Amino acid sequence: MDSPLLDARQMQCFLAVAEELNLTRAARRLHMAQPPLTRLIRGIEEQVGTPLFLRKTSGVELTDAGRVLLEEVPSILEMSRRAQERAQMAGRGLVGTFHIGVTGSPVLSLVPRLLIYMKQAMPGIEFILHASGKADQMQGLNDRSISVGFTRVVSESSTVIVEAVHHEKVFVAMHESNPLCAKASLIVRDLEDQPLILYPNMALSNMAQTIRAAFNEEKVRLNVNQMVDDVVTSVALVACGFGSCLVAESAMILSLPGVVFRPLHSKTLSEIELSCIYRRGDNSAILAAFLGNLRGYSWESR
C-alpha cells in the first residue's frame, strides 16, 4: 500500500529544517515551538519510510534520502503556489482562453481594435477570434465553442442576450462613375431604381432585410441587382461597376480603387447597431470581466 503524500505544510517544515540544519532556527523561521516541529519531522520520516536527518549535538545533517527530497521539494512548493495563484486569477477572470465570433465589417477594424484594448486590460487572457456568420455564432454560443459574438440586426432569445455596444453611421458605396458621387450626402430617395448590391444572402434577420424595410417605409423602389454573402464581396462588386451598396461606416476601410463613399441621411436608416451576444446564464468570470471592460470601452476615441 502506497504511503500518503506529504502535504504543503509538511514540505515547508522539512524545507526549513533542511536549509537551516538546526531545529531551533527552523522553528523560529516557521513561527512555532521546537518540540512540535521535532514531532512533525519524525512523522514525516515515518511517512516517507526512511530517515531524512541525522541528529547531531550541534544540529542536524541531511541523509542521502533527505538530500534527494530537498532537490524536489522547492519546485513542488513553487508549482503548488503557482497553481493556486492561477486558480485564484481564473476565478477573477484574469487567466484563460476566450473565444469570440465576429462577422461582417466589424472584423475589418472595430473588433480588432477592441481586442488590442482587451489584451492590455486582460493580459492573462488568450483571445481567439473566429470569423463566423450570425447563424454560426448562435450555434457556437449553444455548443460553447465561443463565449461572445459580435454581429448586427439580432434579437434576444431564451438562450441569448443581445447587448448593443456601438452605433455606426450608414454610408453608400458607389462607383466613381455614378453621377450621385457629385453629392456630399445622399437620402434614400436618391437611390430609387439604382442597382443595389445587398448582403448577407441569408434567412436570418440581417442588413439586407433592414435595407428592404427602410425603402418600404420611405416608399422608395428598391432595385436589387445582386445578393452576396458579405460586405467585402459587396464592395468589390461596387469597384467593378455592378452597382452600389449600403454599408456601416467601418466598411470604409475597404477603400478599393474606383469606390466612393457618401453618408446616407435617413429617418429609418441613419445608423446601424453593433451588438455583443452571449449566453444567458453564463456565469464565467472571464465573460464578466470582458463585459465590464467592454462597457467601459470608448469606440469613438480609437
C-alpha positions as a Python dict, from the first residue, in 0.01 Angstrom:
ca = {
    (1, 'M'): (0, 0, 0),
    (2, 'D'): (140, 341, -100),
    (3, 'S'): (216, 580, 184),
    (4, 'P'): (21, 908, 187),
    (5, 'L'): (182, 1202, 9),
    (6, 'L'): (337, 1486, 200),
    (7, 'D'): (119, 1794, 218),
    (8, 'A'): (238, 2151, 166),
    (9, 'R'): (277, 2223, 538),
    (10, 'Q'): (493, 1914, 587),
    (11, 'M'): (713, 2009, 291),
    (12, 'Q'): (752, 2365, 422),
    (13, 'C'): (864, 2233, 761),
    (14, 'F'): (1105, 1986, 602),
    (15, 'L'): (1248, 2262, 382),
    (16, 'A'): (1304, 2494, 678),
    (17, 'V'): (1494, 2227, 872),
    (18, 'A'): (1689, 2115, 564),
    (19, 'E'): (1802, 2470, 489),
    (20, 'E'): (1871, 2578, 848),
    (21, 'L'): (2016, 2240, 962),
    (22, 'N'): (1907, 2343, 1308),
    (23, 'L'): (1568, 2270, 1466),
    (24, 'T'): (1568, 2579, 1686),
    (25, 'R'): (1635, 2818, 1398),
    (26, 'A'): (1389, 2631, 1175),
    (27, 'A'): (1117, 2655, 1443),
    (28, 'R'): (1182, 3027, 1478),
    (29, 'R'): (1156, 3068, 1100),
    (30, 'L'): (827, 2877, 1099),
    (31, 'H'): (692, 3075, 1397),
    (32, 'M'): (638, 2762, 1604),
    (33, 'A'): (787, 2591, 1909),
    (34, 'Q'): (1069, 2339, 1862),
    (35, 'P'): (902, 2030, 2021),
    (36, 'P'): (604, 2026, 1779),
    (37, 'L'): (848, 2073, 1488),
    (38, 'T'): (1059, 1781, 1611),
    (39, 'R'): (750, 1559, 1629),
    (40, 'L'): (639, 1675, 1286),
    (41, 'I'): (978, 1589, 1130),
    (42, 'R'): (967, 1243, 1288),
    (43, 'G'): (619, 1197, 1146),
    (44, 'I'): (745, 1294, 801),
    (45, 'E'): (1025, 1039, 824),
    (46, 'E'): (778, 770, 926),
    (47, 'Q'): (550, 866, 639),
    (48, 'V'): (834, 861, 384),
    (49, 'G'): (968, 540, 537),
    (50, 'T'): (1332, 641, 582),
    (51, 'P'): (1539, 880, 795),
    (52, 'L'): (1584, 1223, 639),
    (53, 'F'): (1812, 1375, 903),
    (54, 'L'): (2099, 1261, 1122),
    (55, 'R'): (2071, 1416, 1469),
    (56, 'K'): (2390, 1578, 1598),
    (57, 'T'): (2466, 1779, 1912),
    (58, 'S'): (2515, 2090, 1703),
    (59, 'G'): (2203, 2040, 1490),
    (60, 'V'): (2101, 1804, 1211),
    (61, 'E'): (2252, 1674, 888),
    (62, 'L'): (2071, 1554, 578),
    (63, 'T'): (2083, 1187, 488),
    (64, 'D'): (2109, 1079, 124),
    (65, 'A'): (1728, 1042, 122),
    (66, 'G'): (1695, 1390, 274),
    (67, 'R'): (1918, 1540, 5),
    (68, 'V'): (1708, 1378, -269),
    (69, 'L'): (1389, 1514, -113),
    (70, 'L'): (1548, 1859, -84),
    (71, 'E'): (1612, 1856, -460),
    (72, 'E'): (1239, 1812, -526),
    (73, 'V'): (1052, 1996, -251),
    (74, 'P'): (1123, 2361, -353),
    (75, 'S'): (997, 2308, -709),
    (76, 'I'): (690, 2120, -583),
    (77, 'L'): (605, 2404, -346),
    (78, 'E'): (657, 2660, -623),
    (79, 'M'): (434, 2463, -860),
    (80, 'S'): (169, 2439, -590),
    (81, 'R'): (191, 2813, -523),
    (82, 'R'): (163, 2894, -893),
    (83, 'A'): (-129, 2653, -939),
    (84, 'Q'): (-315, 2816, -651),
    (85, 'E'): (-235, 3164, -781),
    (86, 'R'): (-356, 3079, -1132),
    (87, 'A'): (-672, 2923, -992),
    (88, 'Q'): (-740, 3241, -796),
    (89, 'M'): (-675, 3453, -1104),
    (90, 'A'): (-903, 3230, -1313),
    (91, 'G'): (-1172, 3275, -1050),
    (92, 'R'): (-1143, 3651, -1106),
    (93, 'G'): (-1145, 3614, -1485),
    (94, 'L'): (-778, 3710, -1519),
    (95, 'V'): (-639, 3398, -1692),
    (96, 'G'): (-777, 3158, -1951),
    (97, 'T'): (-888, 3140, -2312),
    (98, 'F'): (-1174, 3342, -2460),
    (99, 'H'): (-1328, 3267, -2800),
    (100, 'I'): (-1500, 3547, -2995),
    (101, 'G'): (-1716, 3518, -3308),
    (102, 'V'): (-1737, 3812, -3546),
    (103, 'T'): (-1884, 3872, -3888),
    (104, 'G'): (-1917, 4149, -4146),
    (105, 'S'): (-1744, 4486, -4139),
    (106, 'P'): (-1669, 4475, -3761),
    (107, 'V'): (-1398, 4217, -3833),
    (108, 'L'): (-1219, 4472, -4053),
    (109, 'S'): (-1134, 4727, -3783),
    (110, 'L'): (-1378, 4767, -3493),
    (111, 'V'): (-1331, 4431, -3321),
    (112, 'P'): (-954, 4403, -3385),
    (113, 'R'): (-909, 4748, -3223),
    (114, 'L'): (-1128, 4635, -2933),
    (115, 'L'): (-908, 4327, -2888),
    (116, 'I'): (-594, 4542, -2864),
    (117, 'Y'): (-761, 4721, -2574),
    (118, 'M'): (-878, 4393, -2419),
    (119, 'K'): (-530, 4240, -2434),
    (120, 'Q'): (-399, 4537, -2238),
    (121, 'A'): (-686, 4525, -1988),
    (122, 'M'): (-678, 4144, -1950),
    (123, 'P'): (-316, 4039, -2021),
    (124, 'G'): (-362, 3688, -1883),
    (125, 'I'): (-637, 3602, -2132),
    (126, 'E'): (-571, 3445, -2471),
    (127, 'F'): (-827, 3590, -2714),
    (128, 'I'): (-912, 3374, -3015),
    (129, 'L'): (-1111, 3530, -3299),
    (130, 'H'): (-1345, 3324, -3519),
    (131, 'A'): (-1476, 3468, -3846),
    (132, 'S'): (-1829, 3329, -3832),
    (133, 'G'): (-2169, 3438, -3958),
    (134, 'K'): (-2468, 3504, -3737),
    (135, 'A'): (-2606, 3151, -3758),
    (136, 'D'): (-2262, 3006, -3676),
    (137, 'Q'): (-2230, 3243, -3381),
    (138, 'M'): (-2567, 3132, -3244),
    (139, 'Q'): (-2460, 2770, -3281),
    (140, 'G'): (-2121, 2848, -3128),
    (141, 'L'): (-2284, 3000, -2821),
    (142, 'N'): (-2511, 2699, -2794),
    (143, 'D'): (-2229, 2444, -2812),
    (144, 'R'): (-1991, 2668, -2611),
    (145, 'S'): (-1727, 2689, -2883),
    (146, 'I'): (-1741, 3070, -2848),
    (147, 'S'): (-1818, 3288, -2546),
    (148, 'V'): (-1938, 3603, -2725),
    (149, 'G'): (-2023, 3712, -3076),
    (150, 'F'): (-2028, 4050, -3247),
    (151, 'T'): (-2300, 4092, -3506),
    (152, 'R'): (-2579, 4319, -3628),
    (153, 'V'): (-2958, 4309, -3650),
    (154, 'V'): (-3021, 4034, -3398),
    (155, 'S'): (-3293, 3974, -3139),
    (156, 'E'): (-3271, 3830, -2789),
    (157, 'S'): (-3395, 3479, -2726),
    (158, 'S'): (-3448, 3246, -2435),
    (159, 'T'): (-3082, 3143, -2458),
    (160, 'V'): (-2901, 3452, -2589),
    (161, 'I'): (-2861, 3803, -2450),
    (162, 'V'): (-2808, 4086, -2700),
    (163, 'E'): (-2624, 4395, -2576),
    (164, 'A'): (-2592, 4695, -2807),
    (165, 'V'): (-2235, 4825, -2782),
    (166, 'H'): (-2190, 5067, -3072),
    (167, 'H'): (-2383, 5255, -3339),
    (168, 'E'): (-2234, 5335, -3679),
    (169, 'K'): (-2349, 5574, -3947),
    (170, 'V'): (-2465, 5425, -4276),
    (171, 'F'): (-2278, 5509, -4596),
    (172, 'V'): (-2345, 5443, -4964),
    (173, 'A'): (-2057, 5286, -5156),
    (174, 'M'): (-2072, 5381, -5524),
    (175, 'H'): (-1855, 5351, -5831),
    (176, 'E'): (-1680, 5678, -5910),
    (177, 'S'): (-1865, 5697, -6243),
    (178, 'N'): (-2204, 5725, -6068),
    (179, 'P'): (-2345, 6083, -6101),
    (180, 'L'): (-2457, 6063, -5736),
    (181, 'C'): (-2092, 6096, -5636),
    (182, 'A'): (-2129, 6469, -5701),
    (183, 'K'): (-2345, 6495, -5388),
    (184, 'A'): (-2186, 6539, -5044),
    (185, 'S'): (-2453, 6315, -4890),
    (186, 'L'): (-2750, 6110, -5003),
    (187, 'I'): (-3103, 6030, -4893),
    (188, 'V'): (-3292, 5708, -4959),
    (189, 'R'): (-3492, 5877, -5237),
    (190, 'D'): (-3167, 5932, -5430),
    (191, 'L'): (-3129, 5555, -5452),
    (192, 'E'): (-3465, 5482, -5614),
    (193, 'D'): (-3415, 5236, -5902),
    (194, 'Q'): (-3037, 5248, -5852),
    (195, 'P'): (-2890, 4897, -5893),
    (196, 'L'): (-2801, 4788, -5540),
    (197, 'I'): (-2594, 4501, -5406),
    (198, 'L'): (-2737, 4362, -5082),
    (199, 'Y'): (-2578, 4137, -4822),
    (200, 'P'): (-2580, 3900, -4646),
    (201, 'N'): (-2770, 3645, -4853),
    (202, 'M'): (-2926, 3456, -4561),
    (203, 'A'): (-3262, 3387, -4398),
    (204, 'L'): (-3188, 3529, -4052),
    (205, 'S'): (-3264, 3894, -3975),
    (206, 'N'): (-2986, 4095, -4134),
    (207, 'M'): (-2864, 4411, -4305),
    (208, 'A'): (-3039, 4326, -4632),
    (209, 'Q'): (-3375, 4293, -4459),
    (210, 'T'): (-3316, 4621, -4275),
    (211, 'I'): (-3250, 4798, -4606),
    (212, 'R'): (-3561, 4648, -4763),
    (213, 'A'): (-3770, 4764, -4467),
    (214, 'A'): (-3625, 5116, -4486),
    (215, 'F'): (-3701, 5150, -4857),
    (216, 'N'): (-4052, 5021, -4798),
    (217, 'E'): (-4104, 5262, -4506),
    (218, 'E'): (-3994, 5558, -4716),
    (219, 'K'): (-4192, 5431, -5018),
    (220, 'V'): (-3885, 5415, -5243),
    (221, 'R'): (-3850, 5147, -5512),
    (222, 'L'): (-3562, 4909, -5439),
    (223, 'N'): (-3370, 4768, -5735),
    (224, 'V'): (-3168, 4468, -5616),
    (225, 'N'): (-2901, 4386, -5872),
    (226, 'Q'): (-2702, 4131, -5669),
    (227, 'M'): (-2734, 3935, -5343),
    (228, 'V'): (-2397, 3838, -5194),
    (229, 'D'): (-2273, 3680, -4872),
    (230, 'D'): (-2057, 3952, -4717),
    (231, 'V'): (-1955, 4317, -4722),
    (232, 'V'): (-1614, 4252, -4878),
    (233, 'T'): (-1772, 4089, -5184),
    (234, 'S'): (-2031, 4366, -5199),
    (235, 'V'): (-1775, 4648, -5207),
    (236, 'A'): (-1560, 4451, -5455),
    (237, 'L'): (-1857, 4435, -5692),
    (238, 'V'): (-1909, 4810, -5650),
    (239, 'A'): (-1547, 4860, -5758),
    (240, 'C'): (-1624, 4656, -6070),
    (241, 'G'): (-1925, 4874, -6157),
    (242, 'F'): (-2202, 4624, -6074),
    (243, 'G'): (-2397, 4873, -5863),
    (244, 'S'): (-2394, 5047, -5523),
    (245, 'C'): (-2429, 4913, -5171),
    (246, 'L'): (-2514, 5038, -4824),
    (247, 'V'): (-2254, 4972, -4557),
    (248, 'A'): (-2171, 5060, -4198),
    (249, 'E'): (-1904, 5326, -4150),
    (250, 'S'): (-1638, 5071, -4053),
    (251, 'A'): (-1657, 4923, -4404),
    (252, 'M'): (-1498, 5240, -4541),
    (253, 'I'): (-1165, 5077, -4462),
    (254, 'L'): (-1231, 4884, -4786),
    (255, 'S'): (-1109, 5177, -4995),
    (256, 'L'): (-1087, 4986, -5323),
    (257, 'P'): (-993, 5175, -5642),
    (258, 'G'): (-1296, 5338, -5801),
    (259, 'V'): (-1516, 5321, -5489),
    (260, 'V'): (-1659, 5641, -5341),
    (261, 'F'): (-1840, 5658, -5005),
    (262, 'R'): (-2112, 5909, -4918),
    (263, 'P'): (-2309, 5935, -4591),
    (264, 'L'): (-2675, 5839, -4604),
    (265, 'H'): (-2930, 6059, -4425),
    (266, 'S'): (-3248, 5872, -4350),
    (267, 'K'): (-3512, 5878, -4076),
    (268, 'T'): (-3520, 5496, -4083),
    (269, 'L'): (-3164, 5402, -4179),
    (270, 'S'): (-2923, 5663, -4042),
    (271, 'E'): (-2743, 5423, -3807),
    (272, 'I'): (-2682, 5054, -3772),
    (273, 'E'): (-2622, 4882, -3441),
    (274, 'L'): (-2333, 4656, -3345),
    (275, 'S'): (-2426, 4410, -3071),
    (276, 'C'): (-2240, 4174, -2845),
    (277, 'I'): (-2426, 3848, -2795),
    (278, 'Y'): (-2360, 3595, -2519),
    (279, 'R'): (-2524, 3301, -2344),
    (280, 'R'): (-2799, 3376, -2098),
    (281, 'G'): (-2699, 3248, -1754),
    (282, 'D'): (-2328, 3224, -1837),
    (283, 'N'): (-2154, 3291, -1503),
    (284, 'S'): (-1799, 3272, -1638),
    (285, 'A'): (-1562, 3506, -1455),
    (286, 'I'): (-1379, 3579, -1782),
    (287, 'L'): (-1706, 3677, -1951),
    (288, 'A'): (-1793, 3907, -1660),
    (289, 'A'): (-1451, 4073, -1682),
    (290, 'F'): (-1477, 4101, -2061),
    (291, 'L'): (-1822, 4262, -2046),
    (292, 'G'): (-1707, 4501, -1773),
    (293, 'N'): (-1418, 4618, -1990),
    (294, 'L'): (-1640, 4628, -2300),
    (295, 'R'): (-1888, 4861, -2129),
    (296, 'G'): (-1604, 5097, -2040),
    (297, 'Y'): (-1453, 5095, -2388),
    (298, 'S'): (-1474, 5411, -2599),
    (299, 'W'): (-1526, 5316, -2962),
    (300, 'E'): (-1502, 5674, -3085),
    (301, 'S'): (-1164, 5751, -2930),
    (302, 'R'): (-986, 5484, -3132),
}
